[in-house]
Coordinates of C-alpha atoms in Angstrom, one line a residue:
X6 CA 0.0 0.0 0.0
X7 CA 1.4 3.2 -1.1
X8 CA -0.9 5.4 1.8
X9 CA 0.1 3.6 4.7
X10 CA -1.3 6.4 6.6
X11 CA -4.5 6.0 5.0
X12 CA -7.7 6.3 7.8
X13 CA -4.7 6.6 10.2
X14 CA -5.8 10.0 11.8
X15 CA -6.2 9.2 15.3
X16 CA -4.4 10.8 17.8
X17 CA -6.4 13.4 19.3
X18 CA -5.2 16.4 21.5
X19 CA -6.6 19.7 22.8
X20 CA -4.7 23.1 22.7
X21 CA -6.5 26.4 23.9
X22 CA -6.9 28.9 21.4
X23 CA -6.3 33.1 21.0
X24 CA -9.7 33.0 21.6
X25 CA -9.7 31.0 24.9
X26 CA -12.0 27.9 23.2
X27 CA -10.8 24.2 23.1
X28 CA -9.2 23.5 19.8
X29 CA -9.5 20.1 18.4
X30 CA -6.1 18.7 17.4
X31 CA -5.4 15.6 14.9
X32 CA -2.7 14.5 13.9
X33 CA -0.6 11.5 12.0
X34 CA 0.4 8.5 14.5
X35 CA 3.6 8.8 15.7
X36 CA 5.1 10.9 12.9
X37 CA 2.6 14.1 13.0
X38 CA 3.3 14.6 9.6
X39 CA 0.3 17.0 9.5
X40 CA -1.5 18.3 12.4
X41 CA -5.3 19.9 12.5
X42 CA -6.9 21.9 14.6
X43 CA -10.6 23.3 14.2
X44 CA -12.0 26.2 15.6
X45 CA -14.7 28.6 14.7
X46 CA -15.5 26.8 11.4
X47 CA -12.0 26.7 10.3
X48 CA -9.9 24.1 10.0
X49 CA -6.4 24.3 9.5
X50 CA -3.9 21.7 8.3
X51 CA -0.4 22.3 9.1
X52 CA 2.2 20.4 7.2
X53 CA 4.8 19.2 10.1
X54 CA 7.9 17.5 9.2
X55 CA 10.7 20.5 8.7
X56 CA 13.3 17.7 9.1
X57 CA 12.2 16.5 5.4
X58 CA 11.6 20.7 4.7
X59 CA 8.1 19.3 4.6
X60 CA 8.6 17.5 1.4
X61 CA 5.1 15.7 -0.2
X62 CA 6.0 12.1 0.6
X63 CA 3.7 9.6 -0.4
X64 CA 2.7 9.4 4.2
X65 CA 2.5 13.1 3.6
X66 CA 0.4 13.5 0.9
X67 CA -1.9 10.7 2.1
X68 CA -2.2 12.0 5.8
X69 CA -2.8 15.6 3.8
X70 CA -5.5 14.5 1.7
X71 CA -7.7 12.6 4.7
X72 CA -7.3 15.8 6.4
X73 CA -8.8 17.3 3.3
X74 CA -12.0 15.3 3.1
X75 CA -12.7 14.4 6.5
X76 CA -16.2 15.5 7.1
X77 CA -16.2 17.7 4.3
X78 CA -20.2 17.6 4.3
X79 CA -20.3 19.0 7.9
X80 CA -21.9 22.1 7.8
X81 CA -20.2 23.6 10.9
X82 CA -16.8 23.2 8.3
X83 CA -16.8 26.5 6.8
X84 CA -13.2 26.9 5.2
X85 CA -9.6 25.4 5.3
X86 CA -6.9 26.7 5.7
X87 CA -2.9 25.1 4.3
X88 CA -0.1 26.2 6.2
X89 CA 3.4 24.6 7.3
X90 CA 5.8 24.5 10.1
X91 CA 9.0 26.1 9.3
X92 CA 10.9 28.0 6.8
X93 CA 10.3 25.9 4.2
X94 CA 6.6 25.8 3.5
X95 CA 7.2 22.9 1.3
X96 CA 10.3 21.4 -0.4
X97 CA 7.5 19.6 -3.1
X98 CA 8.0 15.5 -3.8
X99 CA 10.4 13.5 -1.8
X100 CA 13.1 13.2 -4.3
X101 CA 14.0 9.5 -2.8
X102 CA 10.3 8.2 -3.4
X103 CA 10.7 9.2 -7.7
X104 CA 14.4 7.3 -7.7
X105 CA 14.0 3.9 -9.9
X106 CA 10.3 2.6 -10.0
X107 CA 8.2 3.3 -12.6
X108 CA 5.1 2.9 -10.7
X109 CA 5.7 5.0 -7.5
X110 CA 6.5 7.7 -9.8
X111 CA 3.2 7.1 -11.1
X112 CA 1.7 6.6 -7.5
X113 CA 3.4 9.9 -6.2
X114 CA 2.5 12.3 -9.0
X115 CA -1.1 11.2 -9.4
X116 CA -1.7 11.2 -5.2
X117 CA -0.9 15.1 -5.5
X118 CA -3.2 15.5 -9.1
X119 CA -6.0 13.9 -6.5
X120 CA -5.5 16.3 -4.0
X121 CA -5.2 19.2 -5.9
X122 CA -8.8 17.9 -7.6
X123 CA -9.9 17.2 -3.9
X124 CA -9.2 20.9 -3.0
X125 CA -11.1 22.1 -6.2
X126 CA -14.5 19.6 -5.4
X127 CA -14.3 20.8 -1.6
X128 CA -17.8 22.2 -0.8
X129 CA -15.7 25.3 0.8
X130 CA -13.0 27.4 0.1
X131 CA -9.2 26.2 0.9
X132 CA -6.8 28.7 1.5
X133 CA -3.1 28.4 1.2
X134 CA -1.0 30.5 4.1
X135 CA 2.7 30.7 3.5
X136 CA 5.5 32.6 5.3
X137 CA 8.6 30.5 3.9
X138 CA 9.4 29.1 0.7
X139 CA 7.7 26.7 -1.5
X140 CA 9.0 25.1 -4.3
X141 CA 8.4 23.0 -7.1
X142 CA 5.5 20.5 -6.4
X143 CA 4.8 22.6 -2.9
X144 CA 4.6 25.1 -5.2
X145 CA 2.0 23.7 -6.7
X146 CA 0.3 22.4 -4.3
X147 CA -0.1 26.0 -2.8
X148 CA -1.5 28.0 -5.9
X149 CA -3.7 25.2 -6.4
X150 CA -5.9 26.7 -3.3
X151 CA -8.5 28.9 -3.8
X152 CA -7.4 31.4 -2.0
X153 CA -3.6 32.5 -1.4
X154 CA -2.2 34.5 1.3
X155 CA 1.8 35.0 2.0
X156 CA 4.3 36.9 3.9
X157 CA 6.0 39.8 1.9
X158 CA 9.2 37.7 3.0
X159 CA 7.8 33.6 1.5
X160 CA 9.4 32.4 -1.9
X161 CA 8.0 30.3 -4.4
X162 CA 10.1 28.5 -7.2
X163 CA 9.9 25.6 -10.0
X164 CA 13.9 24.6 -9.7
X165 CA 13.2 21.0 -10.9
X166 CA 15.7 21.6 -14.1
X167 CA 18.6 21.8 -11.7
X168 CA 18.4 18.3 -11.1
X169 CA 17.3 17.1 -13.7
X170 CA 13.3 17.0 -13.5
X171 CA 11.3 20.1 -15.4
X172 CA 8.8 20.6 -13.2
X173 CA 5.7 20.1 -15.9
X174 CA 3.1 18.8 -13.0
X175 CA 3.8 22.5 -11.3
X176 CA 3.8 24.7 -14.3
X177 CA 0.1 23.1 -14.8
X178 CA -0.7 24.9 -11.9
X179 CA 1.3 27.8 -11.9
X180 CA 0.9 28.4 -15.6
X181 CA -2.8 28.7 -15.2
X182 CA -2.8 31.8 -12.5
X183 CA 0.4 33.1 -14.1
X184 CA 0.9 35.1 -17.4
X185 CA 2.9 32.8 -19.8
X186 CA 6.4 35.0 -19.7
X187 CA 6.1 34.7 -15.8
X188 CA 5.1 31.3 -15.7
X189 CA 7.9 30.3 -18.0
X190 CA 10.6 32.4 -16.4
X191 CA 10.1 30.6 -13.1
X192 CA 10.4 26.9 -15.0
X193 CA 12.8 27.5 -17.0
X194 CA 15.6 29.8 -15.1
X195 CA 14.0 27.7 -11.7
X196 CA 14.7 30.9 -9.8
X197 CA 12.3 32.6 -7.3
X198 CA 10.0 35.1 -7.0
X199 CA 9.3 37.0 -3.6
X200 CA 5.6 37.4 -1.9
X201 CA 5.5 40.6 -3.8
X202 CA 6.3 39.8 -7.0
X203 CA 4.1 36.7 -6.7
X204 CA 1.4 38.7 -5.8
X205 CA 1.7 41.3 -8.7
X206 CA 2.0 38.5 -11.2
X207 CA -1.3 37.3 -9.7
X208 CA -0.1 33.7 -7.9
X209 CA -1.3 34.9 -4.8
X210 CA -4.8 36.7 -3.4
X211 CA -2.8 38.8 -0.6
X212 CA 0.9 39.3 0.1
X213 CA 1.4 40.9 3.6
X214 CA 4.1 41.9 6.2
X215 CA 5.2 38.6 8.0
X216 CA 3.7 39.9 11.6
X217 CA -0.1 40.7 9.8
X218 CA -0.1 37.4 8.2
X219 CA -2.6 35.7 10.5
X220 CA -4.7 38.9 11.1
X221 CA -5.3 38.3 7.0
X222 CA -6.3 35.0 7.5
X223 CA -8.6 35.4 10.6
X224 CA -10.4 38.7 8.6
X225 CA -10.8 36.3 5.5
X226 CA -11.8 33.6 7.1
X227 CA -14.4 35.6 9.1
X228 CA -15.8 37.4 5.6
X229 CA -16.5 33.7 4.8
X230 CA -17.8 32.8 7.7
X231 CA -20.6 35.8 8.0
X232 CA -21.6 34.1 4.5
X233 CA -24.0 31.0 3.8
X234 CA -22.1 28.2 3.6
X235 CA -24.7 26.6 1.2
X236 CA -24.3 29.8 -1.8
X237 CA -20.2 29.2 -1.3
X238 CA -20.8 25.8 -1.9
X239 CA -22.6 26.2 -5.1
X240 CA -20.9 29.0 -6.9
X241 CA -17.2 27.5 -6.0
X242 CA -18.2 24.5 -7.5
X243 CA -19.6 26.4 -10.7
X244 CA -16.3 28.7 -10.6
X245 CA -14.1 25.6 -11.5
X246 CA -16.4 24.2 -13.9
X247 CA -16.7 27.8 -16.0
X248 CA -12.8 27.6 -16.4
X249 CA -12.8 25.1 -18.3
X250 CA -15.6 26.4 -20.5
X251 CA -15.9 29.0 -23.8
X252 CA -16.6 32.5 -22.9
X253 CA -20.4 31.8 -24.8
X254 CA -20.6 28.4 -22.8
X255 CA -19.6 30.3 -19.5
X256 CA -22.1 33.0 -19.9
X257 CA -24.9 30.5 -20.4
X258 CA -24.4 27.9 -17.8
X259 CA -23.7 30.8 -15.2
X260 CA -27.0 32.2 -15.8
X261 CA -28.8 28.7 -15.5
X262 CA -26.5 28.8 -12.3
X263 CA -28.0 32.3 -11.2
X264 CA -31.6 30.6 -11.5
X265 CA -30.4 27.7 -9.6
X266 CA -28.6 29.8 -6.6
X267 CA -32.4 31.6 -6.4
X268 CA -33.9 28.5 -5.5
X269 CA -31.7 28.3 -2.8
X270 CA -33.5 29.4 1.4
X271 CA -30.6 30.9 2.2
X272 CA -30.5 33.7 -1.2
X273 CA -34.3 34.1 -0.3
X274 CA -33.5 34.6 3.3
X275 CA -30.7 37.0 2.1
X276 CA -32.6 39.0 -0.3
X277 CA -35.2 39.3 2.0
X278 CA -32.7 40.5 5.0
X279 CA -31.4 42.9 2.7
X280 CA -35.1 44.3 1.6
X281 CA -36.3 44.1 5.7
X282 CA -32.8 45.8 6.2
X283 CA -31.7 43.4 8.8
X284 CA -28.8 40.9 9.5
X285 CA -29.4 37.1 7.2
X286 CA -30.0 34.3 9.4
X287 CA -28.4 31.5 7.2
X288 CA -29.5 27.9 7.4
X289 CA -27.0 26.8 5.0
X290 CA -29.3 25.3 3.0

């Protein structure tokens, strides 16, 4: 089995919060190769193995993705957010695991295609918080979130030529929020670009001074939050779908979409809050 984490998301411990509420910890057996903690209807998933500069092993990846899905259909789940412990936010694969066999290659580069697909079909939004570097597949793995929020100080880079392996898997991703000279700078010179130039180029939502980095998050998360989990649901789903699409085909099945979202309690509830001039009372639903 290449996930022998799989289902292995056991260990439970409580920490107490800015906020003075319990927090609900998770994390791996023995290794703690991620670690959760949910509070407020966010739940963030910390990637914790600096020794390995949090490189996506296939254990990594695996305990990553169950932390992903688990109980994505809970409607107290409101967002995710992606973060790491250390300077390096994420080294990308595990070098050692793509050295000789055809079919962990195979194995390792399809486990992070299904998790960047998982963060995409996620009924809410997943937001990627980086102060340190990411590289190559990290790199990918962190524009791949809806949402992107970095330190003025983080790094990203596609360096895979250097040793030998273009990174093509991460200049899918990056090559999609990038403009093509940018995109191709980073893979094919496989130097980096700062928080700042990441954000002007459009790879990241919000680039920020190191100390303010968390007061982003928390005001992001809240906007979320004071929002009905139920219309976020739909129009992130539709958001990915309309990418793919013609401009003509967008157009049409967003306006089919419009109709659908009106259906919805919760847009009648808000139109009629808005008309009543009063706060929505959301039933997610």
């Amino acid at each position: 089995m290449f996930c022998k984490l799989q289902n292995s998301l056991k260990t439970v411990r409580y920490a107490t919060s800015a906020y003075g509420q319990a927090q609900r910890l998770v994390s791996s057996d023995a290794a703690e190769l991620v670690l959760v903690k949910e509070a407020n209807g966010v739940r963030e998933i910390t990637l914790n193995h600096p020794r390995t500069l949090n490189s996506l092993s296939m254990d990594m990846m695996c305990a990553l993705q169950n932390a992903l899905v688990k109980d994505k259909d809970d409607v107290i789940l409101r967002s995710v957010v992606l973060s790491a412990t250390g300077k390096i936010w994420s080294a990308g694969h595990n070098l050692k695991e793509l050295h000789g066999n055809p079919e962990i290659q195979r194995n390792v580069f399809q486990k992070l295609t299904d998790i960047i697909r998982d963060i995409q079909l996620l009924p809410v939004p997943v937001i990627g918080k980086v102060n340190g570097y990411a590289a190559a597949a990290g790199c990918q793995l962190v524009v791949s979130c809806d949402i992107v929020v970095c330190s003025k100080t983080s790094k990203f880079s596609t360096p895979g030529a250097g040793v030998g392996v273009f990174c093509s898997t991460p200049g899918v991703a990056i090559g999609r929020v990038m403009s093509r000279p940018k995109s191709a700078y980073m893979l094919m010179t496989g130097l980096p670009v700062t928080g700042d130039e990441a954000y002007i180029s459009g790879m990241v939502s919000r680039a920020v001074p190191a100390e303010d980095l968390d007061r982003e998050i928390d005001e992001i998360t809240g906007a979320i939050n004071a929002k009905s989990r139920a219309v976020i649901s739909l129009g992130k789903e539709f958001y990915h779908k309309q990418l793919a699409m013609s401009l003509k085909e967008a157009y049409s099945a967003a306006g089919q979409k419009m109709e659908e979202n009106l259906q919805l309690g919760d847009c009648q509830e808000g139109i009629a809050s808005f008309i009543e001039k009063r706060a929505p009372h959301w039933k997610h639903e």
